[in-house]
Coordinates of C-alpha atoms in Angstrom, one line a residue:
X1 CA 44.1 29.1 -11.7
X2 CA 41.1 31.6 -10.5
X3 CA 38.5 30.2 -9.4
X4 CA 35.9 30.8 -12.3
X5 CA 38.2 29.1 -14.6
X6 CA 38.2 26.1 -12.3
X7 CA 34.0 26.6 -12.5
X8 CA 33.6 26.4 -16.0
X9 CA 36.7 23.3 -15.8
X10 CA 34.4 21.3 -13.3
X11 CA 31.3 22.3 -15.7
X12 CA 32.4 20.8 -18.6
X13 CA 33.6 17.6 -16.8
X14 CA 30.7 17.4 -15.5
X15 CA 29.2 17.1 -19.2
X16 CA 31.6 15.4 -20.4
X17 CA 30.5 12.7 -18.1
X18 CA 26.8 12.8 -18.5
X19 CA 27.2 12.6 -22.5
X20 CA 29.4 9.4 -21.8
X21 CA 26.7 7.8 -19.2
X22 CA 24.5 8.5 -22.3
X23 CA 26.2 6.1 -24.8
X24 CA 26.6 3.5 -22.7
X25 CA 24.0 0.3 -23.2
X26 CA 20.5 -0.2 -21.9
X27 CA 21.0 -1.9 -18.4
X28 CA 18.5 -4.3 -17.1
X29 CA 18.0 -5.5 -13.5
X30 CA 15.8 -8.5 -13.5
X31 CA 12.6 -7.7 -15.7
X32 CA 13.3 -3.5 -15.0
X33 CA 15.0 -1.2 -17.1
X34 CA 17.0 1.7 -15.2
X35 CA 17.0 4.5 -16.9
X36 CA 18.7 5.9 -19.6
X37 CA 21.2 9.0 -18.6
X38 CA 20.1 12.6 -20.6
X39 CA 20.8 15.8 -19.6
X40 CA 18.7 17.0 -22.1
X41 CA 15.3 14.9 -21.0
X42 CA 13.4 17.8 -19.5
X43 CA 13.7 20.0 -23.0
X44 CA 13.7 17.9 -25.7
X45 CA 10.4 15.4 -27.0
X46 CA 10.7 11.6 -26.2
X47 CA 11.6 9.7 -29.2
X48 CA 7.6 8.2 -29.8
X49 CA 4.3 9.4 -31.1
X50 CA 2.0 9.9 -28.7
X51 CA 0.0 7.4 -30.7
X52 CA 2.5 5.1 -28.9
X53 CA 1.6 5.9 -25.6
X54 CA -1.6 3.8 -26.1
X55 CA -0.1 0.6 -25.2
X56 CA -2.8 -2.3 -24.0
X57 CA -3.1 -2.3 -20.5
X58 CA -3.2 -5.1 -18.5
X59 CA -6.5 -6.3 -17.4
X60 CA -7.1 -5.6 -13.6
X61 CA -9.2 -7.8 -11.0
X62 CA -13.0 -6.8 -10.7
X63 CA -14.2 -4.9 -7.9
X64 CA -14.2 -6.8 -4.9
X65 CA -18.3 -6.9 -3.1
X66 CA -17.9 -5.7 0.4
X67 CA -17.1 -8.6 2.8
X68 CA -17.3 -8.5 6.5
X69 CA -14.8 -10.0 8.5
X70 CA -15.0 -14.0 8.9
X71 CA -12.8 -14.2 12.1
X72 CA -13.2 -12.4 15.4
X73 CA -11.3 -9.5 16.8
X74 CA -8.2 -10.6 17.2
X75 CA -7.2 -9.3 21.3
X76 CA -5.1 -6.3 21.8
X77 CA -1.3 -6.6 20.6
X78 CA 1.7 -6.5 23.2
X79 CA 2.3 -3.3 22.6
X80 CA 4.4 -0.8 24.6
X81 CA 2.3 -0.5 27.8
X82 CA 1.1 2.8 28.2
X83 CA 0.9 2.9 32.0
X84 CA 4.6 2.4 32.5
X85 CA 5.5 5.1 34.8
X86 CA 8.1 5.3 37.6
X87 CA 7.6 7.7 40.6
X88 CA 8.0 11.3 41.6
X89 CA 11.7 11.3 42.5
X90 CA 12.5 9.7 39.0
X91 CA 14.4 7.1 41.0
X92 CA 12.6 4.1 40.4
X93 CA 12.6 1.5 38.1
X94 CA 9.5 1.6 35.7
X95 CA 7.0 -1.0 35.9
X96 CA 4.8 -2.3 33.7
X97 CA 0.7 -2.4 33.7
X98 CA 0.8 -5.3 31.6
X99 CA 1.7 -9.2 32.8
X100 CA 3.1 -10.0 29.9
X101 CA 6.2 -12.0 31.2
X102 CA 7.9 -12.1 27.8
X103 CA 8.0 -8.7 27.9
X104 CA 11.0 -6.7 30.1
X105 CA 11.7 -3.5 30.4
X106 CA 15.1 -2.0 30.3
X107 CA 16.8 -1.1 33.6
X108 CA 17.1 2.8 34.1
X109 CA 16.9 5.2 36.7
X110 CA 16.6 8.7 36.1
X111 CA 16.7 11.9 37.5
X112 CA 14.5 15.0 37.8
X113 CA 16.8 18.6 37.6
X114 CA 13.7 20.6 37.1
X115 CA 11.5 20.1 40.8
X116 CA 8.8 21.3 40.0
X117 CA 7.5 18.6 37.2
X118 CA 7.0 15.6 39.5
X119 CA 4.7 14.0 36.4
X120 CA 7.3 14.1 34.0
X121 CA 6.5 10.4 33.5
X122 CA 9.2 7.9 31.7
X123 CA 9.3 4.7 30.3
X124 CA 12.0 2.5 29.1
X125 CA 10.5 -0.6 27.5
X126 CA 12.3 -3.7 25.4
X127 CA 10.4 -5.2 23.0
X128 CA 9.9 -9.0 23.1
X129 CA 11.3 -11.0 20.6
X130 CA 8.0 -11.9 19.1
X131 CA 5.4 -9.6 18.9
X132 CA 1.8 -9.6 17.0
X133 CA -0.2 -6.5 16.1
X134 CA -4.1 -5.7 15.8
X135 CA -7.0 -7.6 13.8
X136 CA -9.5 -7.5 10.5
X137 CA -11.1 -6.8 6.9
X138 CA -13.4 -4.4 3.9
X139 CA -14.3 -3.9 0.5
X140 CA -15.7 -0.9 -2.3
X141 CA -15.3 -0.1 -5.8
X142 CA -14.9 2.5 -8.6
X143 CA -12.5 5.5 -9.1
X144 CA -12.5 7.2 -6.1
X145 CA -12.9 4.5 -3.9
X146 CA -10.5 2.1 -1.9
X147 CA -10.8 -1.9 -3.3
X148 CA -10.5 -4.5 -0.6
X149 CA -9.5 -7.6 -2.0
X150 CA -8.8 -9.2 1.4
X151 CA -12.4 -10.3 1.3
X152 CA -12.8 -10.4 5.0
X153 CA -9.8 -11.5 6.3
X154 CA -7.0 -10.1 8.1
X155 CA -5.0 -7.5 6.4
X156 CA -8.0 -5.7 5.0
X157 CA -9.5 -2.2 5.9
X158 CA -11.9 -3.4 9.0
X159 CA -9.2 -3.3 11.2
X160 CA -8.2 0.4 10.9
X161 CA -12.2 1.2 10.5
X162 CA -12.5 -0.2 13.8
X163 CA -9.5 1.2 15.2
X164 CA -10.9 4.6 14.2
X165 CA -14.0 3.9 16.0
X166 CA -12.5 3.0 19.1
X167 CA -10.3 6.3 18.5
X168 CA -11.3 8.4 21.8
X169 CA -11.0 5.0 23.9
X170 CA -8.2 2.8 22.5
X171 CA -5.8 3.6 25.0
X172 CA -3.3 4.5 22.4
X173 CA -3.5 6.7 19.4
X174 CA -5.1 5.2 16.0
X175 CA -1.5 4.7 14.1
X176 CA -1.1 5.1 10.4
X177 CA 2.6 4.3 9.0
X178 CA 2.9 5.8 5.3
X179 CA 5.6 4.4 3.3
X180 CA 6.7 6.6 0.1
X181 CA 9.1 8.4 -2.4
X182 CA 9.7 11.3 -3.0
X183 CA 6.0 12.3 -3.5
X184 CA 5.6 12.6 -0.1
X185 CA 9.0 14.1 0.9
X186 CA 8.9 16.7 3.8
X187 CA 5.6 15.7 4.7
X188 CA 4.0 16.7 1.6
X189 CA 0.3 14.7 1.4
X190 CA 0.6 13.4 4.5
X191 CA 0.5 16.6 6.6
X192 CA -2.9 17.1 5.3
X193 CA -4.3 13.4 5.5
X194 CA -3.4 13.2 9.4
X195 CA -5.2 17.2 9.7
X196 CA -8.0 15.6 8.0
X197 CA -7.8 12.4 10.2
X198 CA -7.3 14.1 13.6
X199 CA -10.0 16.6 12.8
X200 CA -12.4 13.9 12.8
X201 CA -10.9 11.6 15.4
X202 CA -9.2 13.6 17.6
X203 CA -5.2 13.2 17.8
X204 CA -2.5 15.5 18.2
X205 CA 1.6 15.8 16.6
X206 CA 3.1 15.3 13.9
X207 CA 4.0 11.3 14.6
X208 CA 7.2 9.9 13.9
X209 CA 10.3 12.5 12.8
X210 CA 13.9 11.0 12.2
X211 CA 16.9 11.9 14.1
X212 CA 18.2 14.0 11.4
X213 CA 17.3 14.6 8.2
X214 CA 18.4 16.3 4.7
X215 CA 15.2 17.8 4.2
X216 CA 14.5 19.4 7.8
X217 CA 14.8 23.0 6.2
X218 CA 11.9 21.6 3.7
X219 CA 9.9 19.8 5.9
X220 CA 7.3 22.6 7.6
X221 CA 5.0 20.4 9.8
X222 CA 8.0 20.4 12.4
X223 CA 10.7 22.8 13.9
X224 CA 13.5 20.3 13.8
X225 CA 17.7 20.5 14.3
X226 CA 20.0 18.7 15.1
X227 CA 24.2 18.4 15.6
X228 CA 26.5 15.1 15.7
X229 CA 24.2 12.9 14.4
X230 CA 25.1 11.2 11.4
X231 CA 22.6 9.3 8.7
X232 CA 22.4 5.9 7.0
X233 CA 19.5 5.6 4.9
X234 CA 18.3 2.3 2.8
X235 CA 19.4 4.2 -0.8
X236 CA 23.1 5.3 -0.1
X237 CA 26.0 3.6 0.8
X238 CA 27.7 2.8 3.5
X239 CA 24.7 1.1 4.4
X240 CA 23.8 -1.5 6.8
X241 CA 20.7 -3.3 6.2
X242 CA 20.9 -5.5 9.6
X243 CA 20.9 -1.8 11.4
X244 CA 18.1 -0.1 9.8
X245 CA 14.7 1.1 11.9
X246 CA 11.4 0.7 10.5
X247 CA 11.6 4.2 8.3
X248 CA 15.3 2.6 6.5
X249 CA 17.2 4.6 8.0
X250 CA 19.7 4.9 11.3
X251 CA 21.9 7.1 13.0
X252 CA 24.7 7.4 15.3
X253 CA 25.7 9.8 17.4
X254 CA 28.7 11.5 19.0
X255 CA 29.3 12.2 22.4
X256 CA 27.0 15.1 23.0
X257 CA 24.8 15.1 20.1
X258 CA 21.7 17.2 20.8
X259 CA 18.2 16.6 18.6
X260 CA 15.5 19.7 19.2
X261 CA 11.7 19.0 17.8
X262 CA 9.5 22.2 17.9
X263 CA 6.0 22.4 17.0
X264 CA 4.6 24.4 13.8
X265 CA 1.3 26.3 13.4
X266 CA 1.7 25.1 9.3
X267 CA -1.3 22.8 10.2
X268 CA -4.0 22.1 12.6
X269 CA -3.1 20.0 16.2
X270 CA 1.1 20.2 15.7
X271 CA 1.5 22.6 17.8
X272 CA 0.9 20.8 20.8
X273 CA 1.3 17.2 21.7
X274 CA 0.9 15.0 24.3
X275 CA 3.9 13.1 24.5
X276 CA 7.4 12.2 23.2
X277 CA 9.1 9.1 22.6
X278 CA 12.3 8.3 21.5
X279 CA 13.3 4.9 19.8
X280 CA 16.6 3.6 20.2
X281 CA 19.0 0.5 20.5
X282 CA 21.8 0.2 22.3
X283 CA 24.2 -2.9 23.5
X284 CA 26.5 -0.4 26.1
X285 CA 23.7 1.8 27.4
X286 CA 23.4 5.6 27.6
X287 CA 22.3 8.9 29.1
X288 CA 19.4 10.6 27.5
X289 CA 19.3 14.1 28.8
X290 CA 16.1 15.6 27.9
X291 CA 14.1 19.2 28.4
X292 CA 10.6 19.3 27.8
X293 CA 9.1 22.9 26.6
X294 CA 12.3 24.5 27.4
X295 CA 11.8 24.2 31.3
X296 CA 12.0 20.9 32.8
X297 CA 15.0 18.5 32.5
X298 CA 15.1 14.8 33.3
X299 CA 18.2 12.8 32.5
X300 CA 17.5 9.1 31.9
X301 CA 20.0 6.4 32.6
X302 CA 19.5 3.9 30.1
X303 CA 20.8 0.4 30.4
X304 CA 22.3 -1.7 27.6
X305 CA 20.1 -4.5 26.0
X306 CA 20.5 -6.0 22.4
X307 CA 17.0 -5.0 21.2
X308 CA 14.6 -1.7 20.3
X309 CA 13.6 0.5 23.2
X310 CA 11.3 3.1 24.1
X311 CA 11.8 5.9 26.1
X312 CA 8.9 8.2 26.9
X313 CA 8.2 11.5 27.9
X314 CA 5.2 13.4 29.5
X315 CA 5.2 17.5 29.7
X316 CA 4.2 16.8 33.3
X317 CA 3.1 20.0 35.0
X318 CA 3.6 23.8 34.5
X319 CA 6.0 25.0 37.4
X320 CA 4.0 26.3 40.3
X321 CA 0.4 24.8 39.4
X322 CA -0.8 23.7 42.4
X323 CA -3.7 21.8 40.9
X324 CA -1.0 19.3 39.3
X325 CA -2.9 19.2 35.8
X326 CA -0.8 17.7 32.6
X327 CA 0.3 19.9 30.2
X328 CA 1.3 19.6 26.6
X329 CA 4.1 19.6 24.8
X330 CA 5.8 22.1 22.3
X331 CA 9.1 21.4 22.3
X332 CA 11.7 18.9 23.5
X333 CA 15.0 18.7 23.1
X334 CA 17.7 15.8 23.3
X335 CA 21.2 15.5 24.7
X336 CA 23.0 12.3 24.3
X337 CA 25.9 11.0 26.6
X338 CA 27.7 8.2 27.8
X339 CA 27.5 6.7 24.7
X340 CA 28.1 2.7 24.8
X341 CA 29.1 0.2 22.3
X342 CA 26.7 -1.1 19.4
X343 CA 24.0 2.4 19.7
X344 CA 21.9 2.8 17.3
X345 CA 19.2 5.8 17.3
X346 CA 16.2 5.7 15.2
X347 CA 13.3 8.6 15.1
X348 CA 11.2 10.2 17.9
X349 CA 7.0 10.4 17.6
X350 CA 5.3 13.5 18.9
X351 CA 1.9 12.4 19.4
X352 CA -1.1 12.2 21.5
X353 CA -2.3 9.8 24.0
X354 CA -5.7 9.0 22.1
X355 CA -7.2 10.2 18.7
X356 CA -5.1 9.1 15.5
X357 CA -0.9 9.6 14.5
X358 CA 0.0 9.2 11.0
X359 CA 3.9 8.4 10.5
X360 CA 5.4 9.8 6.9
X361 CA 8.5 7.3 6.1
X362 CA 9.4 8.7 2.7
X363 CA 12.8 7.8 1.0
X364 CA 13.7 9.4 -2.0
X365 CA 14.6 7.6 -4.9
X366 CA 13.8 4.3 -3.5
X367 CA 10.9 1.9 -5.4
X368 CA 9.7 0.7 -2.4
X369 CA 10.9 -3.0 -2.5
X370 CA 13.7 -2.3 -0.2
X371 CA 10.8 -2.8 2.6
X372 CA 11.5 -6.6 2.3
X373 CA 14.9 -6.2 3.8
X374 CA 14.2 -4.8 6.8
X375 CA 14.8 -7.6 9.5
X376 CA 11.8 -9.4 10.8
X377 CA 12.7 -9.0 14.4
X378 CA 13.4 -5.5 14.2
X379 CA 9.7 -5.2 12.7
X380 CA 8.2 -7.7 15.3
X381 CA 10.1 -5.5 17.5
X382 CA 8.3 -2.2 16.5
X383 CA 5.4 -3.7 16.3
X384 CA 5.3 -4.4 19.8
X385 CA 6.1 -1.0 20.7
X386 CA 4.5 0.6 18.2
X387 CA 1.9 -0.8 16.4
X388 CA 0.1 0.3 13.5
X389 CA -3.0 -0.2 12.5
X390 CA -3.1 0.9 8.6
X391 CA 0.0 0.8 6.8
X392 CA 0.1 2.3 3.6
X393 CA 2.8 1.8 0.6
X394 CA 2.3 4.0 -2.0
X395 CA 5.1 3.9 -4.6
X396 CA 6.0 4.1 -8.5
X397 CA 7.8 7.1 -9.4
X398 CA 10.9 5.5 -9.4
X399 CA 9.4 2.9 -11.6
X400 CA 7.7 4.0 -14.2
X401 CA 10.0 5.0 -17.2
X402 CA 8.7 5.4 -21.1
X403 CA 10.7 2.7 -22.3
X404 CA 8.9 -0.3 -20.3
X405 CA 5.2 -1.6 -20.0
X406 CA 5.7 -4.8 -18.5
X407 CA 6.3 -4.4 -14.2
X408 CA 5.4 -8.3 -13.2
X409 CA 8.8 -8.3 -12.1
X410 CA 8.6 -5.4 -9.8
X411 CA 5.1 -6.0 -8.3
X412 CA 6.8 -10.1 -7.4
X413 CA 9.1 -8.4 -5.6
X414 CA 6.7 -5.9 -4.2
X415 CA 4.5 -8.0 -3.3
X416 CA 7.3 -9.7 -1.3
X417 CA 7.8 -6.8 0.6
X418 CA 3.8 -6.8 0.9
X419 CA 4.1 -10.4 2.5
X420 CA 6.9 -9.1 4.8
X421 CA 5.3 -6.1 6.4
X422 CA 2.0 -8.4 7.0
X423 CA 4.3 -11.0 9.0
X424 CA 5.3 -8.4 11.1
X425 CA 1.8 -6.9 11.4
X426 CA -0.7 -9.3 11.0
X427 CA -3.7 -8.1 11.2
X428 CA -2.5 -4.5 10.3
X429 CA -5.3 -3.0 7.5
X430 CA -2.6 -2.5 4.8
X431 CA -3.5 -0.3 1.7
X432 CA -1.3 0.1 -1.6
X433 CA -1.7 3.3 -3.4
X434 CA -1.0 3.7 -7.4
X435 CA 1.4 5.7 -8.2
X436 CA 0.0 9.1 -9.3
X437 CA 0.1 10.8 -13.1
X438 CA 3.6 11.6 -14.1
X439 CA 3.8 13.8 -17.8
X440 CA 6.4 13.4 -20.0
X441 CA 7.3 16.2 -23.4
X442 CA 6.7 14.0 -26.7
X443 CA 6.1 15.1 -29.9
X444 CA 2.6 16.3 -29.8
X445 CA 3.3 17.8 -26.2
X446 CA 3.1 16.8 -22.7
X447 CA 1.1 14.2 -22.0
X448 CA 1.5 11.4 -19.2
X449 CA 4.6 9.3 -19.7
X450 CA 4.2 5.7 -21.3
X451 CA 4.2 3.1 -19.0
X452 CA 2.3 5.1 -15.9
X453 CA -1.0 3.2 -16.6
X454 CA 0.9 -0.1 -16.9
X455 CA 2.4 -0.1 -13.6
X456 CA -1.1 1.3 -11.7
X457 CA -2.8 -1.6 -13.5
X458 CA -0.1 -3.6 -12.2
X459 CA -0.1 -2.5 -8.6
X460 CA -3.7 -3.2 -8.3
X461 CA -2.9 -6.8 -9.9
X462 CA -0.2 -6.9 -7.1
X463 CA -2.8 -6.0 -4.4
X464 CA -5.6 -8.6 -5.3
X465 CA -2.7 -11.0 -5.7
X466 CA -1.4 -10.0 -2.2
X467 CA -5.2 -9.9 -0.4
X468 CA -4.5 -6.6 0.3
X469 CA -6.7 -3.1 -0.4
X470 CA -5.9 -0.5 -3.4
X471 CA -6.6 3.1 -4.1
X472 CA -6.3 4.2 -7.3
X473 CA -4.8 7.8 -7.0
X474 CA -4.2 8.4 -10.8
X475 CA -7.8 7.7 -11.6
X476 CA -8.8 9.8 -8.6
X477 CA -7.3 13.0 -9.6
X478 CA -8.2 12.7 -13.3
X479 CA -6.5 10.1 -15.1
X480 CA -4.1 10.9 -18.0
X481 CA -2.8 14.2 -18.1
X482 CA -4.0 15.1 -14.7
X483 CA -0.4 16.4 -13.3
X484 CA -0.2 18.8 -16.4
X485 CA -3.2 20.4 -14.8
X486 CA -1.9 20.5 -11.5
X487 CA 1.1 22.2 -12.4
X488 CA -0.9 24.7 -14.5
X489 CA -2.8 25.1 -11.1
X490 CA 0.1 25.8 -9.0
X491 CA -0.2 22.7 -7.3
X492 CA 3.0 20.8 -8.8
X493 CA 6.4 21.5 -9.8
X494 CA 7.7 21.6 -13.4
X495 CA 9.4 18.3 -13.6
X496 CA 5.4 17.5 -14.0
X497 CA 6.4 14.5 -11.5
X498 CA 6.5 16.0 -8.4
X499 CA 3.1 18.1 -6.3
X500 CA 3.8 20.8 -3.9
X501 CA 1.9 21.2 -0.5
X502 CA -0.7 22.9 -2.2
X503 CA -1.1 19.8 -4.7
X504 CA -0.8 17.7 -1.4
X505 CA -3.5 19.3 0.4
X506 CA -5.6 18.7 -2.8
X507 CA -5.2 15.0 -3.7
X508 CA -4.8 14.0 0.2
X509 CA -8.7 14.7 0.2
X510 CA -8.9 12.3 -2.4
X511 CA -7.6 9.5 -0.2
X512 CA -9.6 10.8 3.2
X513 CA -12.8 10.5 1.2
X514 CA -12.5 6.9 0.3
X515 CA -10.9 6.4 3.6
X516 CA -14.5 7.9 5.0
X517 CA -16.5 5.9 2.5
X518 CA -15.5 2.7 3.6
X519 CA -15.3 3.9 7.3
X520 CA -19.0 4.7 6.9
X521 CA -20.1 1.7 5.1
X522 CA -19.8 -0.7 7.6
X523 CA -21.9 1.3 10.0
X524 CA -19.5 3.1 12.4

């Protein structure tokens, strides 16, 4: 058989499928109806009159008044000391600036083969097995605007005001972790909210990058490859939920494997960072072999230990300055060897030493819930070596769907996920974001699907319900119909679901501007 016989073969199995996935009946998982197979959905009108699309909406908490914060400044979190060095020969153990004496660090030794970067400075730190994370509180309202509803307590925006404040002298960068779909894939959104951020604050990289990804080629705010590594993310099978990292993802690695980061001049402050540092977790130990611009290698022995570690690099100094001053970064590149039993890698974060670092943790396809299975210790875990001081969660698109108006059943379990990330990080600022406009083809054109309204008014239930802050993206870039008039704009693709970077770089300032507003109104 020639092979375009077998292509048109494999075509029409493929419909033949698709037509039978049709017919089959409506399935339902708890109060949420997946959707219904068509291969014809992006052509053809949706069965209702726009008339239909009207549904009520349910009614959402008032504006919270702006509230100060009733507790004091929780103290600094044990996070991963940042003056963990070890000394010029790269022989000795690291030790820690910190005496915290639940907190260990990992036995290594490592091993300079470039001698003329005496600073490359390492650290290889195990997190406790408890760990606690920041401290505070906001408020505003109207489109436009970010909603406190924590009404002064911890988990509202105060915290990451603060934080900002403090940005220059915190002694560790300003940390953001965004949690999305597919919305923010490849750094879309996100790449311009952490320009926007650092241009005010100061900050450098692109923050946390995965070991490997399916969307590297996409992805333009980093230079990134990668060989031997293989992916287990939160939405495919074989999965592991007891193995996952704090992005819902992990990788293992064969003998060998090599990761390479790069910067990229797509945006301001990426091309140059400050420092790199690779999360990991491994029972058997292993040899990190790592070069740092292209000319300085150091090969890290790294001992076993059944919890998260951190192993950081400085650029140290350019070969042959005599007046020993630090250098950035632009590249680094990974080699992994000796590979023992029970390792696990996670990402690496290119950032700088002060100023602010916004993480994008986007998983495509995923409704966001998923969050509430990621083990507490691992989260304590991270928390102590990273710690975050905003975390955002800003889902829906795999949600929403024009047969359903009812998402109480979503935002429970949500909100669950809410509750979990606030255990791990308790006095973490954490934000929810509505999901954005998403148009849909009916009979009297495109307009935004049914059910998109439903599920923001929900989420912002789920937020005042959850004592947690809200933004309401799909008021803030023009309500109903608003993605029709990106697309028309060149700023969003032709599913009418999706924005493209310019779209991003538009509605991020959306976000940046309430973030602003509410940083200003308490003074700072």
């Amino acid at each position: 058989m020639n092979q375009i016989a077998r292509t048109f073969i494999l075509v029409g199995l493929v419909i033949i499928i698709l037509l039978a996935l049709h017919f089959l009946p409506r399935i339902n998982v708890g109060q949420t109806e997946l959707r219904r197979v068509s291969i014809l959905s992006d052509v053809l009108p949706d069965l209702y009159d726009q008339e239909d699309v009207l549904d009520p909406i349910p009614e959402v908490p008032d504006a919270p008044a702006p509230a100060y914060p009733s507790v004091p400044e929780a103290p600094a979190p044990p996070s991963a000391p940042e003056g963990a060095t070890i000394d010029p020969a790269h022989e000795q153990t690291p030790t820690l600036a910190q005496a915290d004496p639940t907190l260990i660090t990992a036995p290594t030794t490592s091993s300079a083969q470039h001698p003329s970067s005496p600073d490359s400075a390492s650290k290889a730190i195990v997190a406790p097995s408890g760990a606690e994370g920041g401290a505070g509180a906001s408020g505003a309202g109207a489109a436009g605007t970010i909603l406190d509803y924590s009404q002064g307590q911890a988990g509202g925006m105060y915290h990451f005001y603060q934080a900002l404040s403090k940005s220059r002298a915190l002694g560790r960068p300003v940390r953001v972790a965004y949690y999305g779909d597919s919305f923010i894939e490849g750094d879309i959104f996100t790449a311009d909210l952490r320009e926007l951020l650092q241009d005010q604050f100061g900050g450098n990289g692109v923050g946390w990058v995965d070991c490997a990804s399916q969307v590297h080629g996409f992805r333009t705010t980093v230079s990134h490859n990668f060989s031997g590594i293989n992916e287990y993310e939160v939405v495919k099978r074989p999965f592991s939920a007891q193995n996952q990292g704090i992005a819902q993802r992990y990788f293992t690695a064969s003998e060998g494997a090599r990761i390479n980061y790069r910067g990229a001049k797509v945006r301001r402050h990426l091309q140059q960072w400050d420092r790199a540092i690779f999360y990991l977790r491994s029972d058997g130990g292993l040899r990190l072999r790592t070069t740092l611009n292209g000319d300085t290698t150091v090969v890290d022995t790294v001992s076993g230990a059944p919890r998260l570690q951190a192993i950081e690099r400085h650029a140290g100094y350019a070969p042959g300055d005599s007046l020993k001053r630090r250098r950035s970064m632009n590249s680094v590149s990974y080699t992994v060897q000796g590979i023992g039993s029970g390792t696990l890698l996670y990402g690496v974060a290119l950032e700088g030493v002060s100023g602010v670092s916004v993480d994008n943790f986007s998983m495509r396809g995923s409704a966001g819930n998923s969050i509430a299975n990621i083990p507490l210790a691992t989260m304590q875990q991270f928390a102590a070596l990273r710690p975050y001081d905003l975390i955002v969660v800003h889902f829906g698109l795999n949600v929403a769907n024009s047969k359903q108006t009812n998402y109480s059943g979503y935002t429970k379990n949500m909100g669950q996920a809410i509750a979990h990330l606030r255990q791990a990080y308790p006095q973490a600022s954490i934000l929810v974001v509505g999901m954005p406009d998403r148009d849909q083809r009916g009979s009297s054109g495109l307009h935004t699907m049914r059910g998109v309204e439903q599920l923001v008014a929900y989420q912002q239930i789920m937020a005042s319900d959850q004592r947690v802050s809200f933004f309401n993206l799909f008021q803030a870039m023009g309500g109903r119909d608003s993605m029709k008039g990106l697309v028309e704009r060149g700023m969003a693709n032709k599913d009418y679901t999706h924005i493209n970077f310019k779209g991003g770089r538009h509605l991020a300032r959306f976000l940046y501007d309430a973030l602003m507003a509410g940083y200003h109104s308490y003074g700072f």
